Each structure stands twice: as C-alpha cells, then as structure tokens.
Short mmCIF file of C-alpha atoms and ligand atoms in Angstrom, two decimals:
data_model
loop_
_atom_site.label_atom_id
_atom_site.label_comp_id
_atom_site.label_asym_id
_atom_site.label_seq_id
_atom_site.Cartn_x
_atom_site.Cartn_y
_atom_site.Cartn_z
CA UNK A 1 16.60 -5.85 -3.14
CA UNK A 2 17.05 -2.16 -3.40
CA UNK A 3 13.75 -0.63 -4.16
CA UNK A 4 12.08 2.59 -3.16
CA UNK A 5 8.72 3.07 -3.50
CA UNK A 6 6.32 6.48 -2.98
CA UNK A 7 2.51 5.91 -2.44
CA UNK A 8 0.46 8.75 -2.69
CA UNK A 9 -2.39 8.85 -0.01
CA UNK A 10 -0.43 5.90 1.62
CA UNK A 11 -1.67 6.49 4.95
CA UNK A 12 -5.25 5.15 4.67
CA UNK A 13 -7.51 2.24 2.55
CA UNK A 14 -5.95 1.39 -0.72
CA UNK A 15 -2.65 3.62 -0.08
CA UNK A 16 -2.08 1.95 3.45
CA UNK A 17 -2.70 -2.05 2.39
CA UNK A 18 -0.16 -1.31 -0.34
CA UNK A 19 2.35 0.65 2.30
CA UNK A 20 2.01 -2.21 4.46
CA UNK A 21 2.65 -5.08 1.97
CA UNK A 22 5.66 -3.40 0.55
CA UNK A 23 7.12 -2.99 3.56
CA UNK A 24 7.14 -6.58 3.98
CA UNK A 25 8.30 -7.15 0.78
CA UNK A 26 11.49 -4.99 1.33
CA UNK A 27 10.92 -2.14 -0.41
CA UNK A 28 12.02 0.83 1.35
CA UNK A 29 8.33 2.86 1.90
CA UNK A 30 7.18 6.81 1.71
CA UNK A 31 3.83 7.11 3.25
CA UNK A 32 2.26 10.29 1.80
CA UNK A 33 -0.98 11.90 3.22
CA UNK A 34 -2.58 15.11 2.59
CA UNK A 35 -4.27 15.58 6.19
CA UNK A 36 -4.28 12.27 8.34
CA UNK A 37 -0.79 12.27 10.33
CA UNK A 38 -1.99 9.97 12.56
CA UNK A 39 -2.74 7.28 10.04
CA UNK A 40 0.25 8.01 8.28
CA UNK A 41 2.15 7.62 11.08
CA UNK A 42 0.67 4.40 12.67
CA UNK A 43 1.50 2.61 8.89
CA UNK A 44 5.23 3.93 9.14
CA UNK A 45 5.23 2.25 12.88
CA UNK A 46 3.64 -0.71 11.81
CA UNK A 47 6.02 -0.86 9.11
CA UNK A 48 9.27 0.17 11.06
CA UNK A 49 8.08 -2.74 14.04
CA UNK A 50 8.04 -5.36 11.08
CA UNK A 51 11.77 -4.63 10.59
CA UNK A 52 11.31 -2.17 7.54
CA UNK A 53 12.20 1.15 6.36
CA UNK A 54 9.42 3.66 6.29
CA UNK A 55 8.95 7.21 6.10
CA UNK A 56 5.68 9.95 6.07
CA UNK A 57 5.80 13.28 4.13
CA UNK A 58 2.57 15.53 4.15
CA UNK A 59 2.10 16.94 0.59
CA UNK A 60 -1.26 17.60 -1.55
CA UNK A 61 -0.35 16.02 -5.03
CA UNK A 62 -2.38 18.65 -6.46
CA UNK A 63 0.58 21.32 -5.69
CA UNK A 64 3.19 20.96 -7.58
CA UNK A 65 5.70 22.75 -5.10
CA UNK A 66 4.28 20.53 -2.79
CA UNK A 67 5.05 17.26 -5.16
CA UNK A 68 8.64 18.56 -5.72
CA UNK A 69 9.37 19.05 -1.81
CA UNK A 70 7.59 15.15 -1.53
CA UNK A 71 9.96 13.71 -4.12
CA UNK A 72 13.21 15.80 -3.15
CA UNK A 73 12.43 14.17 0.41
CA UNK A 74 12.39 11.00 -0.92
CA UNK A 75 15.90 11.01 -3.15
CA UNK A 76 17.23 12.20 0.58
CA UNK A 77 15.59 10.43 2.77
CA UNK A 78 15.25 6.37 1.01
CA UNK A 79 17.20 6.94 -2.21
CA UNK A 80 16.64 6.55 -6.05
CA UNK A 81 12.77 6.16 -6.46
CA UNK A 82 12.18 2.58 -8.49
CA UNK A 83 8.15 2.46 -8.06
CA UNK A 84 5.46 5.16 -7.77
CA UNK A 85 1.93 4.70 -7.02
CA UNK A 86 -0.74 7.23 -7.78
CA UNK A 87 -3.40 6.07 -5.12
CA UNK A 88 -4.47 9.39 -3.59
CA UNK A 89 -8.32 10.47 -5.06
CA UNK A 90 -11.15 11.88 -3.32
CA UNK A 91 -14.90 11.93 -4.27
CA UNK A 92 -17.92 13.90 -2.96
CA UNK A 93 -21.49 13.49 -2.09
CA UNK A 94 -23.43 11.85 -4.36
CA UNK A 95 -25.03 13.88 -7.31
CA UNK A 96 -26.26 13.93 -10.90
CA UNK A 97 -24.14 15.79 -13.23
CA UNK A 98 -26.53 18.71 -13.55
CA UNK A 99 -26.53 19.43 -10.01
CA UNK A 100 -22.22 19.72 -9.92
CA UNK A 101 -20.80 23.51 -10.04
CA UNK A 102 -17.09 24.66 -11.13
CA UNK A 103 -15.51 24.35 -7.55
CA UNK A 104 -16.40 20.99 -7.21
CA UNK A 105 -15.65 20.03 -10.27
CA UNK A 106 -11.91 21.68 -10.17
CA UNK A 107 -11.54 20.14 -6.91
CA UNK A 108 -11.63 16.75 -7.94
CA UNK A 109 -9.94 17.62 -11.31
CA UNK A 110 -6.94 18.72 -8.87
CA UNK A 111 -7.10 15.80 -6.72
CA UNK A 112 -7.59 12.78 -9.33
CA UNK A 113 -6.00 14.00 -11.97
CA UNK A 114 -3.58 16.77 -11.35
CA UNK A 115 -1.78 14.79 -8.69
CA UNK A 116 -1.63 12.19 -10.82
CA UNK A 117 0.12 13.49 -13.46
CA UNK A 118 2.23 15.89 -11.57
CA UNK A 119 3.71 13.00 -9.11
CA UNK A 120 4.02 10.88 -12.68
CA UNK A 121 5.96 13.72 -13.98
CA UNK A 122 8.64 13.89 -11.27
CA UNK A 123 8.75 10.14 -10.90
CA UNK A 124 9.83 9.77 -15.08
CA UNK A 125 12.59 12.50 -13.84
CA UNK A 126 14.27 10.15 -11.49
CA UNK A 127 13.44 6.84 -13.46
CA UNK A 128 14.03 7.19 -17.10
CA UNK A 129 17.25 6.41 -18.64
CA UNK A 130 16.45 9.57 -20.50
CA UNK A 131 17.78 10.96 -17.77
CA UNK A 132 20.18 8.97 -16.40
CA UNK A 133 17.73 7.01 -14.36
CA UNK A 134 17.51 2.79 -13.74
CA UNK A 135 14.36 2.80 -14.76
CA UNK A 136 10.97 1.93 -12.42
CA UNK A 137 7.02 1.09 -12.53
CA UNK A 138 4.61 3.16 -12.03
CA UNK A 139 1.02 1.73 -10.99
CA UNK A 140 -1.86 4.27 -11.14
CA UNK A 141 -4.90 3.44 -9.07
CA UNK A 142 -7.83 4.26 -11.07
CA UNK A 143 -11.24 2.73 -10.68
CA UNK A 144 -14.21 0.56 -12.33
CA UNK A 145 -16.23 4.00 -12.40
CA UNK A 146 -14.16 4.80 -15.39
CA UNK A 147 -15.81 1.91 -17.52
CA UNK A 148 -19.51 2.22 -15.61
CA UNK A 149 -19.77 6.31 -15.46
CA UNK A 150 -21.40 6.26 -11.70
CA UNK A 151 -24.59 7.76 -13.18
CA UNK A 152 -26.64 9.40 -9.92
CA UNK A 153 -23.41 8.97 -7.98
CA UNK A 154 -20.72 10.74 -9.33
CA UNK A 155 -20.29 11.02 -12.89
CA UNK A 156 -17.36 13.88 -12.38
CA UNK A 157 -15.19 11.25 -10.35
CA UNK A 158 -15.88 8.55 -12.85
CA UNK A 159 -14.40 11.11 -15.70
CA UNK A 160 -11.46 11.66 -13.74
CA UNK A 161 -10.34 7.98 -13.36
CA UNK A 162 -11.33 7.83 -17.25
CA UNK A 163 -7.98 11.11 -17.82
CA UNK A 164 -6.29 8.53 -15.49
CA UNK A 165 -6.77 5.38 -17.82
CA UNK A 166 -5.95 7.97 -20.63
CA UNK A 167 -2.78 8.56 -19.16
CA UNK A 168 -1.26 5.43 -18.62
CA UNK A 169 -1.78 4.48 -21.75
CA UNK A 170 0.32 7.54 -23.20
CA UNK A 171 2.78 7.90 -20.60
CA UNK A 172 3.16 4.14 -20.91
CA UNK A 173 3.90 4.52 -24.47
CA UNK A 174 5.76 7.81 -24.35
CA UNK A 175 8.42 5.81 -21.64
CA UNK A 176 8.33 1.89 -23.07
CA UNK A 177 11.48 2.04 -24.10
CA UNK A 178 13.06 4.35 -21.21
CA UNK A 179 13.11 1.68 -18.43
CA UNK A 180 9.06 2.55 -17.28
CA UNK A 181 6.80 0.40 -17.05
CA UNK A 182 3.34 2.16 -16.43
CA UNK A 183 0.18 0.25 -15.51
CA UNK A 184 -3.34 0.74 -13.77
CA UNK A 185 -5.37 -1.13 -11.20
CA UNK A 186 -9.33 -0.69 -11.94
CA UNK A 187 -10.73 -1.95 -8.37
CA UNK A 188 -14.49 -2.03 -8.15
CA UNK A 189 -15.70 -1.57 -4.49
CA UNK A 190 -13.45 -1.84 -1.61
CA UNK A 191 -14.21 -1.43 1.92
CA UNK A 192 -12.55 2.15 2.41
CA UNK A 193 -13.09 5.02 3.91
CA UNK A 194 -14.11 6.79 0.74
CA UNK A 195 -17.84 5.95 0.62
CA UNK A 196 -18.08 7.94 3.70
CA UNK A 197 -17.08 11.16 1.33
CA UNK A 198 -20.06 10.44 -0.85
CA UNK A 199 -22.34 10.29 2.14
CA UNK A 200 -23.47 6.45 1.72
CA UNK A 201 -20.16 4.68 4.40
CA UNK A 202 -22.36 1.72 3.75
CA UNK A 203 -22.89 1.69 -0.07
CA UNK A 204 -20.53 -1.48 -0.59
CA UNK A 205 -22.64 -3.63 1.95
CA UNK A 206 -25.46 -1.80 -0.03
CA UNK A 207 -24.00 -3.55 -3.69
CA UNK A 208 -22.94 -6.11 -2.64
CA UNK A 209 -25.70 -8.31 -3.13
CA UNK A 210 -25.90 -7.33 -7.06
CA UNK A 211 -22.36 -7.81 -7.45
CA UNK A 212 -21.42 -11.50 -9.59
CA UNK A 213 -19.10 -12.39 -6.67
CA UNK A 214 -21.80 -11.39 -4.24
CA UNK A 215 -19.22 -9.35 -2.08
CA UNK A 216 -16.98 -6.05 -2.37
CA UNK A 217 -13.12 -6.27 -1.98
CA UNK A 218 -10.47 -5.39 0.56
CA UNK A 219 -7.42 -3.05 0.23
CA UNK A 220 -4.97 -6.01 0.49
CA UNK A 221 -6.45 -7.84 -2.15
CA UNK A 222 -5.97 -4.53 -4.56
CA UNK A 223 -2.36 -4.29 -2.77
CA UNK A 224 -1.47 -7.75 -4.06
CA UNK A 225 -2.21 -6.47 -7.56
CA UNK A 226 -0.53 -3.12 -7.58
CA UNK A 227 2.69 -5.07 -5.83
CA UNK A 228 2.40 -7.69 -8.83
CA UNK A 229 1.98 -4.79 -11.54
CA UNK A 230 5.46 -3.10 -9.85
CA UNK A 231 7.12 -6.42 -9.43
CA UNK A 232 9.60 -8.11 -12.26
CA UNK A 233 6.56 -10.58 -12.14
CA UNK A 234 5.05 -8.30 -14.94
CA UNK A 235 8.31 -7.45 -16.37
CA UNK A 236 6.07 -7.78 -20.19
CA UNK A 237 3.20 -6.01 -19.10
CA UNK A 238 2.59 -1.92 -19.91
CA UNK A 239 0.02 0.05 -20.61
CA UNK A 240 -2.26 -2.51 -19.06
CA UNK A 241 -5.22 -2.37 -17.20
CA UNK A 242 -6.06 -4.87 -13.69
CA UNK A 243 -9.79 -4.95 -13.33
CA UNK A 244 -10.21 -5.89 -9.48
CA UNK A 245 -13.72 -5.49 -9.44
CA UNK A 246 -15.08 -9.39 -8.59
CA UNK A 247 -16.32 -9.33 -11.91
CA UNK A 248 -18.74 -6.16 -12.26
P1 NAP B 301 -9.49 6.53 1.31
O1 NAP B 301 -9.50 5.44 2.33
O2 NAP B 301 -10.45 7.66 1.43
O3 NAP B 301 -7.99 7.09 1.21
C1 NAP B 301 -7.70 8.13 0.33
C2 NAP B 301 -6.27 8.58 0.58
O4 NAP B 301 -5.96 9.59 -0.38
C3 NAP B 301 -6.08 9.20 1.95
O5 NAP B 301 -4.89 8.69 2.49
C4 NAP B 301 -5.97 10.70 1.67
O6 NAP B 301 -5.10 11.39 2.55
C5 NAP B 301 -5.36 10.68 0.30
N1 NAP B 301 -5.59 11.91 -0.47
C6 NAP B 301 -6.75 12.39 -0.99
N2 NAP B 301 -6.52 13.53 -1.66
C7 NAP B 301 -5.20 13.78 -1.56
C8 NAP B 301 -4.35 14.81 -2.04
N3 NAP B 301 -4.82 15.85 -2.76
N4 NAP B 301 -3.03 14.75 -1.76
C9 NAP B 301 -2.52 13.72 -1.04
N5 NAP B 301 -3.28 12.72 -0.55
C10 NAP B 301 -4.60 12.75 -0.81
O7 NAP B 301 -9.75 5.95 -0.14
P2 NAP B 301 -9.39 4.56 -0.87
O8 NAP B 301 -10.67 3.88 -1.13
O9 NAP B 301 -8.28 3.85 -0.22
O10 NAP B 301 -8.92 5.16 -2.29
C11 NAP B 301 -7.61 5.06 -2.79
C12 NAP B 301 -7.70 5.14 -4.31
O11 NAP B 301 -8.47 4.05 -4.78
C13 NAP B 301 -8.38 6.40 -4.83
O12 NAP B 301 -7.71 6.87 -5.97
C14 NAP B 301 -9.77 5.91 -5.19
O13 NAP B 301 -10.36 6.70 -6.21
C15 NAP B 301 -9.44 4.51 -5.68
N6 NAP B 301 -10.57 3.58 -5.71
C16 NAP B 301 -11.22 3.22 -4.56
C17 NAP B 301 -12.29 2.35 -4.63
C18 NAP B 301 -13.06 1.91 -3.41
O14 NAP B 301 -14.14 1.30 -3.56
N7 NAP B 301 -12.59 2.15 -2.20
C19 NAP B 301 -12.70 1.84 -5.86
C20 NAP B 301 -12.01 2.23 -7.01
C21 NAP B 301 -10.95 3.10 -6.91
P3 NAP B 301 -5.46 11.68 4.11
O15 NAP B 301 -5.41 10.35 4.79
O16 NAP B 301 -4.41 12.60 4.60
O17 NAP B 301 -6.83 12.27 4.10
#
C-alpha cells in the first residue's frame, strides 16, 4: 500500500490514537501539532519503533501560510497525500452563550472551523483528478455537540462542529465525482485531554453514569472509525456521518 496520510492535532487524544493505528496499518504518517512537540514527537517514535514511516510538522491550521508550509512538507517529505484528517479543535471554559465575547468566539471560529476548511482546501489540491490528483478521503472529526448544542457548556464549540457537519456535506458533494470521498466522525465523550480546557478534566467520569452505554469512549475506538471511513472498506460511503457516541 502506498498511502499518505496528514492528521491535524495528531500528536495528542483523538489525533494521536488515529496516528498510531495508521502507522500500523502502513500508511505513511504526518503528525501535526500546534504547541506539544513532545507529544508529537513520542507518537512519531512510537510509530518509527513499530517499523513505520512517521513525520511531525508544527503548524496552526488556522494560518493559512502555516497550512501551505504543513502540506508542501508533506508532498516532500512522505509523498502524494491520499487521506486527510481534520482532528485538531479546541474548546474553552465552560459558559452560557451570553457570557462569550468576540475574542473567544473568533478563537474557536479559527481553530474549529478555519483549519478545517483551509487544510480541506489544500488537501482537494493534491487529491482531485481536477487537478491531476489520484484521488483520497478526507475524514473530519466533528462531535455529538453539533446535534445536542452543549447548552451551559459551550454552545460556541457546539456551532462550530455544526459549520463542520455543514461542510462535509458540500465539499463531499462539490468532489463526489473527483476521486474524494469526504466523511465525518461525531464521537460523543472520549477520555481526552480536552475536558481539561473547559475546566471540568473529569466531566466524562461525571456523564458517564447518564450515558445509555453507561461509559464514555476511548481515542482508539474513534481511530478505528476514522481508519474505516478512509479505508476502501467505505469505498460507497460520502457525505456520511459516524455517530461514536455509545448511543447519546
Ligand atoms: P486533545 O487531546 O485536546 O487534542 C487536541 C489536539 O488538537 C492537540 O494535538 C492540539 O495540538 C491540536 N490543536 C488544537 N488547536 C490546533 C490548531 N489551531 N492547530 C493545530 N493543532 C491544534 O483533544 P481530543 O479530544 O483528542 O480532540 C480531537 C478532536 O476531537 C477535536 O476536534 C475535538 O473537538 C473532537 N472531539 C472530541 C471529543 C472528546 O470527548 N474528547 C468529543 C467530540 C469531538 P497540541 O498538542 O500541540 O496542543
């Protein structure tokens, strides 16, 4: 197999189960990160030690010169890009909408939805045979919040993933019959770092309980699906949503 594959915010949680389990399956990997090197780095060793290919580039998705330099390191470094995932997001402490102001609410604009679309943007440049391209997948990790709102949590974050879900379904349409395939994951709660950023690190052991399946979910079980949604496995399937939310 000769596959290349760029996760965004690859170094930690989601991003890093996903790194680790393409890897094994072959692909060659790009670990991206925004501020964690270390992490980064100890997923590109982990990756390298398991006989892999793995590289990590440090690059906000929310700048695009930064996205271009990201991409034009991949194409030198591992080759023609065949899969993209948009995993990187970011959240903040928990709030009702009419306590959020304009900086906040640009910031996780930029983060959630600008990098999203800007990393989407240079991957249909390399993929589509538009362009010359052999076509690819694209996975975008979005999240359960987009379908529940997060009321008294964080209602901005949960409209974010909503432009996400917004924009697979376009993009997936706009490149269907350009070689893309373009699908979302929707987990639920995972056992990440993230909850940290909202100021609750415990708030999956907290809903649990409520939860049908009684527990939250791990990053490997969401990097099964994303490595399914990329895989000829789903070679129908665009446009689609995974809910990985243990029913909620
Ligand atoms: P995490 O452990 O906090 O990891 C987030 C990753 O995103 C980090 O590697 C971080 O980089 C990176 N990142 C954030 N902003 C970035 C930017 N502007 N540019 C580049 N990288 C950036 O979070 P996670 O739970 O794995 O989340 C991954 C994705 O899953 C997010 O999109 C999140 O919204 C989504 N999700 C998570 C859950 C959950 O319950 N955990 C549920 C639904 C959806 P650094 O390491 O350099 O800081």
């Amino acid at each position: 197999m000769s596959e290349t594959i760029l996760i965004t915010g690859g170094g930690r949680g989601i991003g890093a189960a996903t790194a680790l389990l393409a890897g094994r399956r072959g692909y060659r990997v790009c670990v991206n990160y925004r501020a964690d090197e270390e992490s980064a780095a100890r997923i590109v060793d982990t990756v390298r030690a398991d006989g892999g290919t793995a590289i990590a580039v440090r690059a906000d998705v929310s700048r695009s010169a930064e996205v271009e330099r990201l991409f034009a390191t991949v194409d030198a470094e591992l080759g023609p890009l065949t899969a993209l995932v948009n995993n990187a997001g970011s959240l903040e402490r928990q709030a009702r909408l009419d306590e959020l102001d304009e900086e906040r609410l640009t910031r996780i604009w930029a983060a959630n939805i600008t990098g999203p679309f800007l990393c989407a943007a240079q991957a249909v440049r390399r993929m589509s045979t538009r362009y010359g391209g052999g076509g690819g997948a694209i996975v975008n990790v979005s999240s359960a919040a987009s379908r529940i709102g997060s009321p008294n949590e964080y209602v901005d974050y949960a409209a974010s993933k909503g432009a996400v879900d917004s924009m697979t379904r376009g993009l997936a349409l706009e490149v269907a019959d350009e070689g893309i395939r373009v699908n979302a994951v929707r987990p639920g709660l995972i056992h990440t770092d993230i909850h940290a950023l909202g100021g609750e690190p415990g708030r999956v052991d907290r809903v649990a309980p409520n939860l049908p399946m009684r527990r939250g979910g791990t990053a490997e079980e969401v990097a099964e699906s994303i490595l399914f949604l990329l895989s000829p496995a789903s070679s129908y399937t665009t446009g689609a949503f995974l809910d990985l939310a243990g029913g909620r």
